[in-house]
Amino acid sequence: MNLILLGPPGAGKGTQARMLGEARKLIQLSTGDMLRAAVAAGTEIGKLAKETMEAGKLVSDDVVIGIISERIDEPDCRDGFILDGFPRTVAQAEVLDELLVQKNKTLDAVIEIKVDDERLVKRITGRYTCAKCGEGYHEEFRRPEKDGICDKCAGTEFSRRKDDNEETVRSRLTAYHTQTVPLIGYYGNSGRLKSVDGMLEINSVAKQIEVALTEL
Ligand code: ADP
Ligand code: AMP
């Protein structure tokens, strides 16, 4: 099964992609994570993307399409993947449709996670991640069971994203509303879209996604 999780920054795409990936043995493909890895490694792509990401703007379609196209050819994607943060423009969605045809793959569903802007600011400014395994946490909404220790890997180092500050969040939300929201119409017209209420707590959102997938 190949899926897209669509939604604004902080909606819970990464959180749900990790849970769903574990439950259904699907690979999570986050273009944001791939770009951050490229920035950290100082690759050509990383150098191109760094400033744009720090400003909360979208990296060029060509760059992200290039990385995702190569990534879905990897053997671990054969049995299914969850796209998290891609596509983010209609141009990316159109190229993705072409790529999937070329690669003889299907897109089974697009799940839209809906969350109000003000809640997103709170979600993003309180977000932090285990530096060892990447598990996501929130200061208020998702604390580790034991303070300072990752539930998944017992790691004790945590990190915050450079772009998770209030000012950059506003630019990221503007980019979402102007460039990504048109995808809701794009996928809605093709009958592949299901929407879930992302304002609910994490496990309730996961349940809605499971129901949406079983309805397919
Ligand atoms: P995205 O990948 O869409 O940017 P994340 O999955 O990283 O969003 O979630 C953003 C922050 O909100 C994280 O700190 C996460 O722990 C928290 N979070 C995710 N889903 C929920 C939810 N349903 N309710 C409360 N907090 C959530
Ligand atoms: P994310 O981790 O999904 O919040 O993405 C972090 C940043 O990476 C975004 O603000 C963009 O600058 C960039 N990015 C991630 N995915 C894409 C994409 N599909 N298209 C353009 N830019 C992206």
PDB file of C-alpha atoms and ligand atoms in Angstrom:
ATOM      1  CA  MET A   1       0.000   0.000   0.000  1.00  0.00           C
ATOM      2  CA  ASN A   2       1.317   3.457  -0.935  1.00  0.00           C
ATOM      3  CA  LEU A   3      -0.049   6.494   0.879  1.00  0.00           C
ATOM      4  CA  ILE A   4       0.336  10.221   1.211  1.00  0.00           C
ATOM      5  CA  LEU A   5      -0.138  12.008   4.537  1.00  0.00           C
ATOM      6  CA  LEU A   6      -1.137  15.546   3.698  1.00  0.00           C
ATOM      7  CA  GLY A   7      -1.441  18.396   6.162  1.00  0.00           C
ATOM      8  CA  PRO A   8       0.144  21.568   7.479  1.00  0.00           C
ATOM      9  CA  PRO A   9       3.427  21.628   9.377  1.00  0.00           C
ATOM     10  CA  GLY A  10       2.807  20.273  12.881  1.00  0.00           C
ATOM     11  CA  ALA A  11      -0.402  18.444  11.942  1.00  0.00           C
ATOM     12  CA  GLY A  12       1.052  15.118  13.100  1.00  0.00           C
ATOM     13  CA  LYS A  13       2.160  13.620   9.763  1.00  0.00           C
ATOM     14  CA  GLY A  14       5.481  12.366  11.098  1.00  0.00           C
ATOM     15  CA  THR A  15       3.906  11.041  14.313  1.00  0.00           C
ATOM     16  CA  GLN A  16       1.206   9.163  12.420  1.00  0.00           C
ATOM     17  CA  ALA A  17       3.580   7.978   9.674  1.00  0.00           C
ATOM     18  CA  ARG A  18       5.836   6.333  12.272  1.00  0.00           C
ATOM     19  CA  MET A  19       2.897   4.629  13.997  1.00  0.00           C
ATOM     20  CA  LEU A  20       1.252   3.501  10.776  1.00  0.00           C
ATOM     21  CA  GLY A  21       4.590   2.439   9.325  1.00  0.00           C
ATOM     22  CA  GLU A  22       5.218   0.171  12.317  1.00  0.00           C
ATOM     23  CA  ALA A  23       1.683  -1.224  12.323  1.00  0.00           C
ATOM     24  CA  ARG A  24       1.505  -1.932   8.599  1.00  0.00           C
ATOM     25  CA  LYS A  25       5.188  -2.443   7.740  1.00  0.00           C
ATOM     26  CA  LEU A  26       5.354   0.578   5.469  1.00  0.00           C
ATOM     27  CA  ILE A  27       8.392   2.789   4.958  1.00  0.00           C
ATOM     28  CA  GLN A  28       8.081   6.422   6.055  1.00  0.00           C
ATOM     29  CA  LEU A  29       9.466   8.802   3.462  1.00  0.00           C
ATOM     30  CA  SER A  30       9.794  12.327   4.832  1.00  0.00           C
ATOM     31  CA  THR A  31      11.279  14.825   2.394  1.00  0.00           C
ATOM     32  CA  GLY A  32      11.878  17.148   5.367  1.00  0.00           C
ATOM     33  CA  ASP A  33      14.018  14.474   7.089  1.00  0.00           C
ATOM     34  CA  MET A  34      15.889  13.758   3.843  1.00  0.00           C
ATOM     35  CA  LEU A  35      16.610  17.444   3.295  1.00  0.00           C
ATOM     36  CA  ARG A  36      17.744  17.918   6.922  1.00  0.00           C
ATOM     37  CA  ALA A  37      20.094  14.941   6.497  1.00  0.00           C
ATOM     38  CA  ALA A  38      21.480  16.546   3.318  1.00  0.00           C
ATOM     39  CA  VAL A  39      22.007  19.867   5.125  1.00  0.00           C
ATOM     40  CA  ALA A  40      23.758  18.093   8.032  1.00  0.00           C
ATOM     41  CA  ALA A  41      25.993  16.156   5.616  1.00  0.00           C
ATOM     42  CA  GLY A  42      26.808  19.336   3.662  1.00  0.00           C
ATOM     43  CA  THR A  43      25.903  17.806   0.283  1.00  0.00           C
ATOM     44  CA  GLU A  44      25.188  19.941  -2.800  1.00  0.00           C
ATOM     45  CA  ILE A  45      21.445  19.489  -2.234  1.00  0.00           C
ATOM     46  CA  GLY A  46      21.884  20.422   1.413  1.00  0.00           C
ATOM     47  CA  LYS A  47      23.738  23.609   0.470  1.00  0.00           C
ATOM     48  CA  LEU A  48      20.958  24.517  -1.972  1.00  0.00           C
ATOM     49  CA  ALA A  49      18.173  23.831   0.535  1.00  0.00           C
ATOM     50  CA  LYS A  50      19.564  25.205   3.824  1.00  0.00           C
ATOM     51  CA  GLU A  51      18.615  28.887   3.575  1.00  0.00           C
ATOM     52  CA  THR A  52      15.219  28.185   2.059  1.00  0.00           C
ATOM     53  CA  MET A  53      14.354  25.766   4.871  1.00  0.00           C
ATOM     54  CA  GLU A  54      15.514  28.171   7.543  1.00  0.00           C
ATOM     55  CA  ALA A  55      13.280  30.852   6.004  1.00  0.00           C
ATOM     56  CA  GLY A  56      10.292  28.491   6.101  1.00  0.00           C
ATOM     57  CA  LYS A  57       9.885  28.475   2.328  1.00  0.00           C
ATOM     58  CA  LEU A  58       9.552  25.537  -0.011  1.00  0.00           C
ATOM     59  CA  VAL A  59      12.628  24.043  -1.644  1.00  0.00           C
ATOM     60  CA  SER A  60      12.392  23.861  -5.458  1.00  0.00           C
ATOM     61  CA  ASP A  61      10.180  21.184  -6.982  1.00  0.00           C
ATOM     62  CA  ASP A  62      13.087  19.770  -9.024  1.00  0.00           C
ATOM     63  CA  VAL A  63      15.219  19.113  -5.946  1.00  0.00           C
ATOM     64  CA  VAL A  64      12.532  17.305  -3.932  1.00  0.00           C
ATOM     65  CA  ILE A  65      11.216  15.369  -6.929  1.00  0.00           C
ATOM     66  CA  GLY A  66      14.784  14.189  -7.622  1.00  0.00           C
ATOM     67  CA  ILE A  67      15.270  12.866  -4.095  1.00  0.00           C
ATOM     68  CA  ILE A  68      11.897  11.180  -3.824  1.00  0.00           C
ATOM     69  CA  SER A  69      12.132   9.585  -7.254  1.00  0.00           C
ATOM     70  CA  GLU A  70      15.446   7.936  -6.343  1.00  0.00           C
ATOM     71  CA  ARG A  71      14.235   6.942  -2.887  1.00  0.00           C
ATOM     72  CA  ILE A  72      11.104   5.075  -4.014  1.00  0.00           C
ATOM     73  CA  ASP A  73      13.264   2.914  -6.278  1.00  0.00           C
ATOM     74  CA  GLU A  74      15.065   1.484  -3.218  1.00  0.00           C
ATOM     75  CA  PRO A  75      14.176  -2.148  -2.434  1.00  0.00           C
ATOM     76  CA  ASP A  76      12.734  -1.320   1.019  1.00  0.00           C
ATOM     77  CA  CYS A  77       9.924   0.654  -0.660  1.00  0.00           C
ATOM     78  CA  ARG A  78       8.755  -2.324  -2.707  1.00  0.00           C
ATOM     79  CA  ASP A  79       6.023  -3.367  -0.249  1.00  0.00           C
ATOM     80  CA  GLY A  80       4.696   0.090   0.396  1.00  0.00           C
ATOM     81  CA  PHE A  81       5.525   3.582   1.621  1.00  0.00           C
ATOM     82  CA  ILE A  82       4.017   6.570   3.343  1.00  0.00           C
ATOM     83  CA  LEU A  83       4.905   9.940   1.863  1.00  0.00           C
ATOM     84  CA  ASP A  84       5.178  12.514   4.650  1.00  0.00           C
ATOM     85  CA  GLY A  85       5.621  16.104   3.493  1.00  0.00           C
ATOM     86  CA  PHE A  86       5.611  15.277  -0.214  1.00  0.00           C
ATOM     87  CA  PRO A  87       4.012  16.351  -2.513  1.00  0.00           C
ATOM     88  CA  ARG A  88       3.614  19.952  -1.377  1.00  0.00           C
ATOM     89  CA  THR A  89       2.734  21.639  -4.688  1.00  0.00           C
ATOM     90  CA  VAL A  90       0.440  20.667  -7.545  1.00  0.00           C
ATOM     91  CA  ALA A  91       3.518  20.431  -9.796  1.00  0.00           C
ATOM     92  CA  GLN A  92       5.040  17.853  -7.393  1.00  0.00           C
ATOM     93  CA  ALA A  93       1.753  15.904  -7.327  1.00  0.00           C
ATOM     94  CA  GLU A  94       1.571  15.826 -11.123  1.00  0.00           C
ATOM     95  CA  VAL A  95       5.135  14.562 -11.443  1.00  0.00           C
ATOM     96  CA  LEU A  96       4.492  12.005  -8.691  1.00  0.00           C
ATOM     97  CA  ASP A  97       1.517  10.621 -10.635  1.00  0.00           C
ATOM     98  CA  GLU A  98       3.752  10.262 -13.727  1.00  0.00           C
ATOM     99  CA  LEU A  99       6.572   8.666 -11.725  1.00  0.00           C
ATOM    100  CA  LEU A 100       4.248   6.117 -10.165  1.00  0.00           C
ATOM    101  CA  VAL A 101       2.924   5.099 -13.593  1.00  0.00           C
ATOM    102  CA  GLN A 102       6.500   4.759 -14.912  1.00  0.00           C
ATOM    103  CA  LYS A 103       7.521   2.704 -11.884  1.00  0.00           C
ATOM    104  CA  ASN A 104       4.380   0.558 -12.072  1.00  0.00           C
ATOM    105  CA  LYS A 105       3.181   1.606  -8.621  1.00  0.00           C
ATOM    106  CA  THR A 106      -0.181   2.875  -7.399  1.00  0.00           C
ATOM    107  CA  LEU A 107      -1.273   5.568  -4.978  1.00  0.00           C
ATOM    108  CA  ASP A 108      -3.852   3.945  -2.706  1.00  0.00           C
ATOM    109  CA  ALA A 109      -4.931   6.887  -0.565  1.00  0.00           C
ATOM    110  CA  VAL A 110      -4.244  10.451   0.439  1.00  0.00           C
ATOM    111  CA  ILE A 111      -5.038  11.136   4.092  1.00  0.00           C
ATOM    112  CA  GLU A 112      -5.499  14.790   4.971  1.00  0.00           C
ATOM    113  CA  ILE A 113      -4.879  15.636   8.661  1.00  0.00           C
ATOM    114  CA  LYS A 114      -6.807  18.818   9.507  1.00  0.00           C
ATOM    115  CA  VAL A 115      -5.604  21.098  12.330  1.00  0.00           C
ATOM    116  CA  ASP A 116      -6.257  24.819  13.062  1.00  0.00           C
ATOM    117  CA  ASP A 117      -3.364  27.243  12.564  1.00  0.00           C
ATOM    118  CA  GLU A 118      -3.176  28.417  16.199  1.00  0.00           C
ATOM    119  CA  ARG A 119      -2.861  24.823  17.437  1.00  0.00           C
ATOM    120  CA  LEU A 120      -0.118  24.216  14.877  1.00  0.00           C
ATOM    121  CA  VAL A 121       2.007  27.003  16.302  1.00  0.00           C
ATOM    122  CA  LYS A 122       1.761  25.366  19.739  1.00  0.00           C
ATOM    123  CA  ARG A 123       2.507  21.930  18.303  1.00  0.00           C
ATOM    124  CA  ILE A 124       5.597  23.119  16.461  1.00  0.00           C
ATOM    125  CA  THR A 125       7.103  25.368  19.110  1.00  0.00           C
ATOM    126  CA  GLY A 126       6.837  22.530  21.681  1.00  0.00           C
ATOM    127  CA  ARG A 127       8.186  19.786  19.416  1.00  0.00           C
ATOM    128  CA  TYR A 128      11.446  17.938  20.097  1.00  0.00           C
ATOM    129  CA  THR A 129      12.941  14.677  18.890  1.00  0.00           C
ATOM    130  CA  CYS A 130      15.136  11.898  20.225  1.00  0.00           C
ATOM    131  CA  ALA A 131      18.580  12.529  18.727  1.00  0.00           C
ATOM    132  CA  LYS A 132      19.300   8.786  18.538  1.00  0.00           C
ATOM    133  CA  CYS A 133      16.148   7.240  17.000  1.00  0.00           C
ATOM    134  CA  GLY A 134      14.148  10.242  15.787  1.00  0.00           C
ATOM    135  CA  GLU A 135      11.060   9.540  17.925  1.00  0.00           C
ATOM    136  CA  GLY A 136       8.979  12.707  18.173  1.00  0.00           C
ATOM    137  CA  TYR A 137       7.832  14.300  21.433  1.00  0.00           C
ATOM    138  CA  HIS A 138       6.026  17.412  22.623  1.00  0.00           C
ATOM    139  CA  GLU A 139       6.618  19.435  25.809  1.00  0.00           C
ATOM    140  CA  GLU A 140       2.931  19.294  26.663  1.00  0.00           C
ATOM    141  CA  PHE A 141       1.135  16.832  24.397  1.00  0.00           C
ATOM    142  CA  ARG A 142       3.546  13.914  24.195  1.00  0.00           C
ATOM    143  CA  ARG A 143       6.109  13.650  26.945  1.00  0.00           C
ATOM    144  CA  PRO A 144       8.277  10.541  27.346  1.00  0.00           C
ATOM    145  CA  GLU A 145       7.039   8.178  30.071  1.00  0.00           C
ATOM    146  CA  LYS A 146      10.186   8.918  32.082  1.00  0.00           C
ATOM    147  CA  ASP A 147      11.382  12.511  31.834  1.00  0.00           C
ATOM    148  CA  GLY A 148      14.515  12.835  29.709  1.00  0.00           C
ATOM    149  CA  ILE A 149      14.511   9.212  28.461  1.00  0.00           C
ATOM    150  CA  CYS A 150      13.228   8.206  25.040  1.00  0.00           C
ATOM    151  CA  ASP A 151      10.410   5.631  25.256  1.00  0.00           C
ATOM    152  CA  LYS A 152      11.625   3.871  22.115  1.00  0.00           C
ATOM    153  CA  CYS A 153      15.402   3.599  22.471  1.00  0.00           C
ATOM    154  CA  ALA A 154      16.204   4.883  25.988  1.00  0.00           C
ATOM    155  CA  GLY A 155      18.280   7.669  24.421  1.00  0.00           C
ATOM    156  CA  THR A 156      18.852  10.713  26.624  1.00  0.00           C
ATOM    157  CA  GLU A 157      19.786  13.327  24.003  1.00  0.00           C
ATOM    158  CA  PHE A 158      17.027  15.320  22.339  1.00  0.00           C
ATOM    159  CA  SER A 159      17.102  17.937  19.618  1.00  0.00           C
ATOM    160  CA  ARG A 160      14.928  20.727  18.297  1.00  0.00           C
ATOM    161  CA  ARG A 161      14.655  21.831  14.691  1.00  0.00           C
ATOM    162  CA  LYS A 162      16.126  25.190  13.769  1.00  0.00           C
ATOM    163  CA  ASP A 163      12.962  26.100  11.846  1.00  0.00           C
ATOM    164  CA  ASP A 164      10.621  25.281  14.759  1.00  0.00           C
ATOM    165  CA  ASN A 165      10.354  28.857  15.982  1.00  0.00           C
ATOM    166  CA  GLU A 166       7.267  31.052  15.922  1.00  0.00           C
ATOM    167  CA  GLU A 167       8.464  33.378  13.151  1.00  0.00           C
ATOM    168  CA  THR A 168       9.422  30.585  10.732  1.00  0.00           C
ATOM    169  CA  VAL A 169       6.240  28.675  11.568  1.00  0.00           C
ATOM    170  CA  ARG A 170       4.221  31.610  10.211  1.00  0.00           C
ATOM    171  CA  SER A 171       6.079  31.496   6.860  1.00  0.00           C
ATOM    172  CA  ARG A 172       5.647  27.721   6.732  1.00  0.00           C
ATOM    173  CA  LEU A 173       1.909  28.105   7.315  1.00  0.00           C
ATOM    174  CA  THR A 174       1.714  30.737   4.565  1.00  0.00           C
ATOM    175  CA  ALA A 175       3.542  28.359   2.214  1.00  0.00           C
ATOM    176  CA  TYR A 176       1.087  25.617   3.183  1.00  0.00           C
ATOM    177  CA  HIS A 177      -2.004  27.732   2.536  1.00  0.00           C
ATOM    178  CA  THR A 178      -0.808  29.159  -0.762  1.00  0.00           C
ATOM    179  CA  GLN A 179       1.122  26.253  -2.295  1.00  0.00           C
ATOM    180  CA  THR A 180      -0.074  23.015  -0.666  1.00  0.00           C
ATOM    181  CA  VAL A 181      -3.811  23.515   0.007  1.00  0.00           C
ATOM    182  CA  PRO A 182      -4.590  23.263  -3.764  1.00  0.00           C
ATOM    183  CA  LEU A 183      -3.590  19.583  -3.463  1.00  0.00           C
ATOM    184  CA  ILE A 184      -6.783  18.950  -1.493  1.00  0.00           C
ATOM    185  CA  GLY A 185      -8.760  19.778  -4.645  1.00  0.00           C
ATOM    186  CA  TYR A 186      -6.295  17.880  -6.838  1.00  0.00           C
ATOM    187  CA  TYR A 187      -6.685  14.624  -4.892  1.00  0.00           C
ATOM    188  CA  GLY A 188     -10.332  15.254  -3.968  1.00  0.00           C
ATOM    189  CA  ASN A 189     -11.231  15.347  -7.660  1.00  0.00           C
ATOM    190  CA  SER A 190      -9.589  11.992  -8.226  1.00  0.00           C
ATOM    191  CA  GLY A 191     -11.515  10.320  -5.353  1.00  0.00           C
ATOM    192  CA  ARG A 192      -8.366   9.346  -3.461  1.00  0.00           C
ATOM    193  CA  LEU A 193      -8.729  11.760  -0.543  1.00  0.00           C
ATOM    194  CA  LYS A 194      -9.856  10.970   3.022  1.00  0.00           C
ATOM    195  CA  SER A 195      -9.826  13.641   5.759  1.00  0.00           C
ATOM    196  CA  VAL A 196      -9.338  13.078   9.486  1.00  0.00           C
ATOM    197  CA  ASP A 197      -9.664  15.403  12.499  1.00  0.00           C
ATOM    198  CA  GLY A 198      -6.081  16.072  13.579  1.00  0.00           C
ATOM    199  CA  MET A 199      -7.179  18.195  16.585  1.00  0.00           C
ATOM    200  CA  LEU A 200      -7.881  15.043  18.586  1.00  0.00           C
ATOM    201  CA  GLU A 201      -5.261  13.246  20.640  1.00  0.00           C
ATOM    202  CA  ILE A 202      -2.614  11.143  18.881  1.00  0.00           C
ATOM    203  CA  ASN A 203      -4.251   7.713  19.331  1.00  0.00           C
ATOM    204  CA  SER A 204      -7.666   8.993  18.199  1.00  0.00           C
ATOM    205  CA  VAL A 205      -6.129  10.367  15.025  1.00  0.00           C
ATOM    206  CA  ALA A 206      -4.427   7.003  14.434  1.00  0.00           C
ATOM    207  CA  LYS A 207      -7.786   5.234  14.833  1.00  0.00           C
ATOM    208  CA  GLN A 208      -9.457   7.522  12.299  1.00  0.00           C
ATOM    209  CA  ILE A 209      -6.666   6.794   9.821  1.00  0.00           C
ATOM    210  CA  GLU A 210      -7.095   3.037  10.325  1.00  0.00           C
ATOM    211  CA  VAL A 211     -10.850   3.374   9.719  1.00  0.00           C
ATOM    212  CA  ALA A 212     -10.227   5.464   6.588  1.00  0.00           C
ATOM    213  CA  LEU A 213      -7.830   2.816   5.252  1.00  0.00           C
ATOM    214  CA  THR A 214     -10.164  -0.094   5.930  1.00  0.00           C
ATOM    215  CA  GLU A 215     -12.921   1.763   4.044  1.00  0.00           C
ATOM    216  CA  LEU A 216     -10.781   1.784   0.909  1.00  0.00           C
TER     217      LEU A 216
HETATM  218  P1  ADP B   1       4.350  17.089  11.200  1.00  0.00           P
HETATM  219  O1  ADP B   1       5.180  15.882  10.824  1.00  0.00           O
HETATM  220  O2  ADP B   1       3.026  17.112  10.521  1.00  0.00           O
HETATM  221  O3  ADP B   1       5.103  18.393  11.042  1.00  0.00           O
HETATM  222  P2  ADP B   1       4.637  16.039  13.932  1.00  0.00           P
HETATM  223  O4  ADP B   1       4.170  14.637  13.794  1.00  0.00           O
HETATM  224  O5  ADP B   1       6.104  16.256  14.076  1.00  0.00           O
HETATM  225  O6  ADP B   1       4.018  16.968  12.760  1.00  0.00           O
HETATM  226  O7  ADP B   1       3.875  16.660  15.187  1.00  0.00           O
HETATM  227  C1  ADP B   1       4.156  17.991  15.633  1.00  0.00           C
HETATM  228  C2  ADP B   1       4.207  18.023  17.160  1.00  0.00           C
HETATM  229  O8  ADP B   1       2.895  17.799  17.670  1.00  0.00           O
HETATM  230  C3  ADP B   1       5.074  16.942  17.780  1.00  0.00           C
HETATM  231  O9  ADP B   1       5.701  17.491  18.913  1.00  0.00           O
HETATM  232  C4  ADP B   1       4.094  15.819  18.154  1.00  0.00           C
HETATM  233  O10 ADP B   1       4.545  15.083  19.291  1.00  0.00           O
HETATM  234  C5  ADP B   1       2.834  16.613  18.468  1.00  0.00           C
HETATM  235  N1  ADP B   1       1.596  15.938  18.018  1.00  0.00           N
HETATM  236  C6  ADP B   1       1.402  15.198  16.900  1.00  0.00           C
HETATM  237  N2  ADP B   1       0.113  14.796  16.805  1.00  0.00           N
HETATM  238  C7  ADP B   1      -0.523  15.317  17.880  1.00  0.00           C
HETATM  239  C8  ADP B   1      -1.883  15.273  18.367  1.00  0.00           C
HETATM  240  N3  ADP B   1      -2.840  14.618  17.696  1.00  0.00           N
HETATM  241  N4  ADP B   1      -2.169  15.927  19.504  1.00  0.00           N
HETATM  242  C9  ADP B   1      -1.198  16.611  20.183  1.00  0.00           C
HETATM  243  N5  ADP B   1       0.077  16.688  19.794  1.00  0.00           N
HETATM  244  C10 ADP B   1       0.435  16.052  18.661  1.00  0.00           C
HETATM  245  P1  AMP B   2       9.004  19.283   7.114  1.00  0.00           P
HETATM  246  O1  AMP B   2      10.001  18.449   7.851  1.00  0.00           O
HETATM  247  O2  AMP B   2       8.065  18.468   6.288  1.00  0.00           O
HETATM  248  O3  AMP B   2       8.284  20.260   8.032  1.00  0.00           O
HETATM  249  O4  AMP B   2       9.842  20.151   6.073  1.00  0.00           O
HETATM  250  C1  AMP B   2      10.833  21.081   6.518  1.00  0.00           C
HETATM  251  C2  AMP B   2      11.223  21.986   5.355  1.00  0.00           C
HETATM  252  O5  AMP B   2      11.806  21.192   4.296  1.00  0.00           O
HETATM  253  C3  AMP B   2      10.070  22.751   4.687  1.00  0.00           C
HETATM  254  O6  AMP B   2       9.729  23.951   5.361  1.00  0.00           O
HETATM  255  C4  AMP B   2      10.668  22.991   3.293  1.00  0.00           C
HETATM  256  O7  AMP B   2      11.616  24.052   3.329  1.00  0.00           O
HETATM  257  C5  AMP B   2      11.426  21.692   3.021  1.00  0.00           C
HETATM  258  N1  AMP B   2      10.588  20.679   2.342  1.00  0.00           N
HETATM  259  C6  AMP B   2      10.229  19.455   2.839  1.00  0.00           C
HETATM  260  N2  AMP B   2       9.474  18.781   1.946  1.00  0.00           N
HETATM  261  C7  AMP B   2       9.344  19.610   0.868  1.00  0.00           C
HETATM  262  C8  AMP B   2       8.647  19.485  -0.380  1.00  0.00           C
HETATM  263  N3  AMP B   2       7.943  18.390  -0.687  1.00  0.00           N
HETATM  264  N4  AMP B   2       8.723  20.525  -1.238  1.00  0.00           N
HETATM  265  C9  AMP B   2       9.444  21.629  -0.926  1.00  0.00           C
HETATM  266  N5  AMP B   2      10.087  21.808   0.212  1.00  0.00           N
HETATM  267  C10 AMP B   2      10.053  20.806   1.127  1.00  0.00           C
END
